[in-house]
């Protein structure tokens, strides 16, 4: 199992406006959510991991190897990033060409690429759309094409930048399944996300970014128990947890099911 | 008098076979806050675009029925006329940026310049809307250097500055952090209290439940419900329409707690808190 170690990493786009202020983190096999205020540095952070940006100070180690020595093209085999805005990612006129582009460019044969692309499209629920133009499809479908394009590359690390934008309930459930499947396939999954209920239901570890620093890092239930710090980071606990807080419960429940089971137990007493 | 009247609206995109909107009719009063919900491809964004005349004036296609804002029939007027009355915040803020302006400040000015406002009036409105959306500090940045969330705030600010009588928002908080999202809902609510009619497409059901006067549920291009949040989220077959009720409603459904007065399930944090406390007290009394 691979890991990514980030040591004392700083980054800024313009001088005197630091975006990341000395990040120290080790990312491992736990499914991890990155949450935080707009402009906290979340997207910048994952672009650094993918090598699209270079740290102004500090290092990133991929299985002990300093990635500053690797090109973006070399890293692409190992780290896949699904962009926040699919329009930044999609540029082909046919869905199948789009999804095959990544696999072919990391050295897969035409046959394998086609096979991977077909599988990926069926995972995201878009089998049968191979010959359509992505720009004739709605935003929710284009987000799914962007996901399929990365899944088809079969990278060890998969990073999602706000995958649930424009997605309805069923699509969110599908994205949860995809994340769980990637985890069981031994992939490292990182996700930037603003949907706290989704985080509560899907991620083992949660990291809170605030103003370029890591404010909280731990098992998701522990992070969501820190009400004051979450407020400080412009976040809020999941809805179920909010209800626990209102009712004065000591425990932090993350899902509707756990909450309902608890209430039923206490009522029986 | 109703602000928006939609009569038997039907629409089909060019080169497609199926209607995207199938005979939709409704009326909306001034100052109403309407939540529009439904699964992907239910027709939510299409309806938004029909309300501002982008459909059929820009997208073409087959169009039937009528959409009125006051007495102005949108299909029969140019987008530039309609946009003085109705503003739309697009689902993807990147699509809203003009690309012709180099700063956030000028970007907000774009709509106002085209309305022919005076310089002082423009500056007043720009400052107000930048501060309302908490992006005043980025006023000199290039719009394309903003983060996704900041760009979404800019898109909302650019419409609010135009002070339309109706504002359509297509998932306006999808890229905002939770507190930012709450702030936008509050800002939009205060606009509706000033008499501006609001229609908002949103997947955040807890927010829709807390802020909407009425909720419109779409499925396959048809309007299947248009009622109070309590009534819509209490529909027994809600999941068949691809919609998950607010977490608070799901909890109360599982616990079998209904509001005694209206026979509906609680939909907001406060309602659920009250209902569960009542249940607990009832439990204690039984002992």
Short mmCIF file of C-alpha atoms in Angstrom, two decimals, chain A residues 5-256:
data_model
loop_
_atom_site.label_atom_id
_atom_site.label_comp_id
_atom_site.label_asym_id
_atom_site.label_seq_id
_atom_site.Cartn_x
_atom_site.Cartn_y
_atom_site.Cartn_z
CA UNK A 5 4.06 12.14 2.95
CA UNK A 6 3.92 15.93 2.90
CA UNK A 7 6.66 17.71 4.81
CA UNK A 8 6.56 21.36 5.78
CA UNK A 9 4.92 22.40 2.52
CA UNK A 10 4.33 26.06 1.66
CA UNK A 11 2.75 27.52 -1.44
CA UNK A 12 1.66 30.89 -2.78
CA UNK A 13 0.45 32.05 -6.19
CA UNK A 14 1.59 35.62 -5.58
CA UNK A 15 4.22 36.86 -3.15
CA UNK A 16 2.97 37.94 0.29
CA UNK A 17 -0.29 36.02 -0.20
CA UNK A 18 0.45 32.59 1.22
CA UNK A 19 -2.09 29.91 0.32
CA UNK A 20 -0.55 26.99 2.23
CA UNK A 21 1.47 27.61 5.39
CA UNK A 22 3.58 24.62 6.33
CA UNK A 23 1.48 21.50 5.79
CA UNK A 24 2.65 18.27 7.43
CA UNK A 25 0.53 15.23 6.64
CA UNK A 26 0.82 11.56 5.84
CA UNK A 27 -1.93 10.23 3.61
CA UNK A 28 -2.60 6.50 3.75
CA UNK A 29 -5.13 3.86 2.75
CA UNK A 30 -7.97 5.39 4.77
CA UNK A 31 -10.60 7.10 2.61
CA UNK A 32 -10.03 10.75 3.38
CA UNK A 33 -12.20 13.84 3.07
CA UNK A 34 -10.66 17.29 2.88
CA UNK A 35 -13.05 19.97 4.05
CA UNK A 36 -12.74 23.69 4.75
CA UNK A 37 -13.77 27.21 3.87
CA UNK A 38 -13.70 28.51 0.28
CA UNK A 39 -10.19 29.71 -0.41
CA UNK A 40 -8.69 27.58 2.42
CA UNK A 41 -6.25 25.99 -0.04
CA UNK A 42 -7.94 22.64 -0.66
CA UNK A 43 -7.81 22.62 -4.46
CA UNK A 44 -4.30 24.09 -4.40
CA UNK A 45 -3.26 21.27 -2.07
CA UNK A 46 -4.42 18.50 -4.40
CA UNK A 47 -2.90 20.22 -7.43
CA UNK A 48 0.43 20.12 -5.57
CA UNK A 49 0.01 16.39 -4.91
CA UNK A 50 -0.59 15.84 -8.60
CA UNK A 51 2.45 17.89 -9.53
CA UNK A 52 0.43 20.53 -11.42
CA UNK A 53 1.91 23.09 -9.03
CA UNK A 54 5.28 22.95 -7.28
CA UNK A 55 5.67 23.82 -3.58
CA UNK A 56 7.48 27.10 -2.87
CA UNK A 57 9.00 25.27 0.10
CA UNK A 58 8.85 21.74 1.48
CA UNK A 59 8.55 18.31 -0.06
CA UNK A 60 6.09 15.64 -1.07
CA UNK A 61 7.15 12.01 -0.91
CA UNK A 62 5.35 9.30 -2.82
CA UNK A 63 6.33 5.98 -1.18
CA UNK A 64 9.46 7.68 0.09
CA UNK A 65 10.36 9.17 -3.27
CA UNK A 66 10.53 12.96 -3.68
CA UNK A 67 7.98 13.83 -6.38
CA UNK A 68 9.66 17.14 -7.22
CA UNK A 69 12.00 14.97 -9.29
CA UNK A 70 9.08 13.57 -11.30
CA UNK A 71 7.29 15.22 -14.21
CA UNK A 72 3.52 15.66 -14.34
CA UNK A 73 3.45 13.03 -17.09
CA UNK A 74 5.28 10.50 -14.91
CA UNK A 75 3.00 11.21 -11.95
CA UNK A 76 -0.11 10.83 -14.09
CA UNK A 77 0.33 7.05 -14.01
CA UNK A 78 -0.01 7.03 -10.26
CA UNK A 79 -2.22 9.94 -9.31
CA UNK A 80 -5.54 10.76 -10.95
CA UNK A 81 -7.38 14.00 -10.22
CA UNK A 82 -11.01 14.59 -11.17
CA UNK A 83 -11.33 18.33 -11.67
CA UNK A 84 -13.91 20.41 -9.86
CA UNK A 85 -15.18 21.81 -13.15
CA UNK A 86 -15.59 19.08 -15.79
CA UNK A 87 -15.37 21.72 -18.54
CA UNK A 88 -11.71 22.21 -17.56
CA UNK A 89 -11.10 18.52 -18.10
CA UNK A 90 -13.25 17.51 -21.07
CA UNK A 91 -12.07 18.50 -24.53
CA UNK A 92 -12.96 15.68 -26.91
CA UNK A 93 -16.05 15.61 -29.11
CA UNK A 94 -16.98 12.04 -28.23
CA UNK A 95 -17.44 10.53 -24.78
CA UNK A 96 -15.43 7.40 -25.55
CA UNK A 97 -12.48 9.42 -26.93
CA UNK A 98 -12.48 11.52 -23.80
CA UNK A 99 -12.42 8.55 -21.44
CA UNK A 100 -9.75 6.75 -23.51
CA UNK A 101 -7.46 9.78 -23.69
CA UNK A 102 -5.93 9.31 -20.23
CA UNK A 103 -5.32 5.57 -20.47
CA UNK A 104 -3.66 5.89 -23.90
CA UNK A 105 -1.43 8.71 -22.70
CA UNK A 106 -0.12 6.72 -19.77
CA UNK A 107 0.86 3.94 -22.13
CA UNK A 108 -2.08 1.57 -22.29
CA UNK A 109 -2.70 -0.22 -25.57
CA UNK A 110 -5.69 0.88 -27.66
CA UNK A 111 -7.46 -2.36 -26.74
CA UNK A 112 -6.87 -2.04 -23.01
CA UNK A 113 -7.81 1.62 -23.08
CA UNK A 114 -11.10 0.83 -24.79
CA UNK A 115 -11.79 -1.95 -22.33
CA UNK A 116 -10.99 0.27 -19.33
CA UNK A 117 -13.03 3.16 -20.75
CA UNK A 118 -16.10 0.96 -21.34
CA UNK A 119 -15.89 -0.43 -17.81
CA UNK A 120 -15.46 3.04 -16.31
CA UNK A 121 -18.47 4.38 -18.21
CA UNK A 122 -20.59 1.52 -17.01
CA UNK A 123 -19.46 2.12 -13.39
CA UNK A 124 -20.62 5.74 -13.56
CA UNK A 125 -23.89 4.72 -15.25
CA UNK A 126 -23.12 6.12 -18.70
CA UNK A 127 -22.79 2.92 -20.72
CA UNK A 128 -24.35 3.52 -24.13
CA UNK A 129 -23.30 7.16 -24.37
CA UNK A 130 -19.93 6.34 -26.01
CA UNK A 131 -20.65 8.22 -29.25
CA UNK A 132 -22.35 11.27 -27.75
CA UNK A 133 -20.78 14.70 -27.49
CA UNK A 134 -20.07 15.47 -23.80
CA UNK A 135 -21.22 19.05 -24.34
CA UNK A 136 -24.68 17.87 -25.43
CA UNK A 137 -25.03 16.33 -21.97
CA UNK A 138 -25.99 18.05 -18.69
CA UNK A 139 -23.49 19.11 -16.04
CA UNK A 140 -24.27 16.11 -13.84
CA UNK A 141 -23.43 13.70 -16.68
CA UNK A 142 -20.30 15.65 -17.61
CA UNK A 143 -19.15 15.36 -13.97
CA UNK A 144 -19.59 11.59 -14.34
CA UNK A 145 -17.60 11.56 -17.60
CA UNK A 146 -14.79 13.37 -15.78
CA UNK A 147 -14.87 10.67 -13.07
CA UNK A 148 -14.92 7.85 -15.64
CA UNK A 149 -11.89 9.37 -17.42
CA UNK A 150 -9.85 9.04 -14.24
CA UNK A 151 -11.20 5.62 -13.23
CA UNK A 152 -10.21 4.30 -16.66
CA UNK A 153 -6.57 5.22 -15.93
CA UNK A 154 -6.54 2.78 -12.99
CA UNK A 155 -4.20 4.96 -10.91
CA UNK A 156 -3.10 4.05 -7.37
CA UNK A 157 -4.38 7.35 -6.03
CA UNK A 158 -7.72 8.86 -7.00
CA UNK A 159 -8.51 12.43 -5.98
CA UNK A 160 -11.98 13.94 -6.40
CA UNK A 161 -12.47 17.70 -6.24
CA UNK A 162 -16.10 18.24 -5.22
CA UNK A 163 -17.62 15.24 -7.02
CA UNK A 164 -21.16 15.79 -5.70
CA UNK A 165 -21.75 19.20 -7.32
CA UNK A 166 -24.88 19.05 -9.48
CA UNK A 167 -25.60 15.47 -8.40
CA UNK A 168 -28.91 14.18 -7.15
CA UNK A 169 -29.50 11.58 -4.45
CA UNK A 170 -29.01 8.54 -6.71
CA UNK A 171 -25.84 9.91 -8.26
CA UNK A 172 -24.42 10.68 -4.82
CA UNK A 173 -25.12 7.10 -3.78
CA UNK A 174 -23.30 5.96 -6.91
CA UNK A 175 -20.28 8.11 -6.05
CA UNK A 176 -20.27 6.60 -2.55
CA UNK A 177 -20.21 3.12 -4.09
CA UNK A 178 -17.36 4.13 -6.40
CA UNK A 179 -15.31 5.41 -3.46
CA UNK A 180 -15.94 2.23 -1.46
CA UNK A 181 -15.02 0.08 -4.45
CA UNK A 182 -11.77 2.02 -5.01
CA UNK A 183 -10.94 1.51 -1.33
CA UNK A 184 -11.53 -2.23 -1.55
CA UNK A 185 -9.40 -2.34 -4.72
CA UNK A 186 -6.56 -0.99 -2.59
CA UNK A 187 -6.56 2.53 -3.99
CA UNK A 188 -5.94 5.67 -1.98
CA UNK A 189 -8.97 7.99 -2.19
CA UNK A 190 -8.92 11.68 -1.32
CA UNK A 191 -11.95 13.92 -1.76
CA UNK A 192 -12.46 17.65 -1.42
CA UNK A 193 -16.08 18.18 -0.50
CA UNK A 194 -18.55 20.61 1.08
CA UNK A 195 -21.34 18.10 1.70
CA UNK A 196 -20.90 17.21 5.38
CA UNK A 197 -23.57 14.48 5.35
CA UNK A 198 -21.70 12.78 2.52
CA UNK A 199 -18.42 13.03 4.47
CA UNK A 200 -20.09 11.51 7.54
CA UNK A 201 -21.42 8.55 5.59
CA UNK A 202 -18.44 7.82 3.40
CA UNK A 203 -15.02 8.75 4.80
CA UNK A 204 -12.90 7.14 7.51
CA UNK A 205 -10.63 10.13 7.98
CA UNK A 206 -11.41 13.86 7.74
CA UNK A 207 -8.90 16.68 7.43
CA UNK A 208 -10.02 20.27 8.01
CA UNK A 209 -8.14 23.00 6.21
CA UNK A 210 -8.36 26.56 7.50
CA UNK A 211 -6.44 29.50 6.06
CA UNK A 212 -3.70 27.33 4.60
CA UNK A 213 -3.19 25.17 7.69
CA UNK A 214 -4.48 21.82 8.90
CA UNK A 215 -6.87 22.69 11.72
CA UNK A 216 -8.19 19.20 12.47
CA UNK A 217 -7.23 15.71 11.35
CA UNK A 218 -8.65 12.44 12.61
CA UNK A 219 -11.39 9.82 12.38
CA UNK A 220 -14.48 11.49 10.92
CA UNK A 221 -16.64 11.09 14.05
CA UNK A 222 -13.95 12.72 16.21
CA UNK A 223 -13.56 15.64 13.83
CA UNK A 224 -17.30 16.29 13.70
CA UNK A 225 -17.46 16.26 17.51
CA UNK A 226 -15.33 19.43 17.60
CA UNK A 227 -18.14 21.91 17.17
CA UNK A 228 -16.24 25.12 17.99
CA UNK A 229 -13.32 24.38 15.72
CA UNK A 230 -15.67 23.52 12.87
CA UNK A 231 -17.39 26.88 13.26
CA UNK A 232 -13.99 28.55 13.23
CA UNK A 233 -13.32 26.84 9.86
CA UNK A 234 -16.69 28.04 8.42
CA UNK A 235 -18.03 24.51 8.52
CA UNK A 236 -20.91 22.88 10.31
CA UNK A 237 -21.47 19.33 11.57
CA UNK A 238 -23.60 16.91 9.50
CA UNK A 239 -27.35 17.41 9.92
CA UNK A 240 -27.76 14.34 12.11
CA UNK A 241 -24.95 15.54 14.38
CA UNK A 242 -26.59 18.98 14.58
CA UNK A 243 -29.75 17.33 15.83
CA UNK A 244 -27.73 15.35 18.44
CA UNK A 245 -26.21 18.62 19.63
CA UNK A 246 -29.61 20.30 19.88
CA UNK A 247 -31.02 17.40 21.87
CA UNK A 248 -28.03 17.49 24.22
CA UNK A 249 -26.73 14.00 23.37
CA UNK A 250 -23.20 13.19 24.52
CA UNK A 251 -22.49 10.86 21.60
CA UNK A 252 -21.81 12.01 18.05
CA UNK A 253 -23.98 10.18 15.54
CA UNK A 254 -23.14 10.55 11.88
CA UNK A 255 -25.96 8.76 10.10
CA UNK A 256 -29.75 8.70 10.21
#
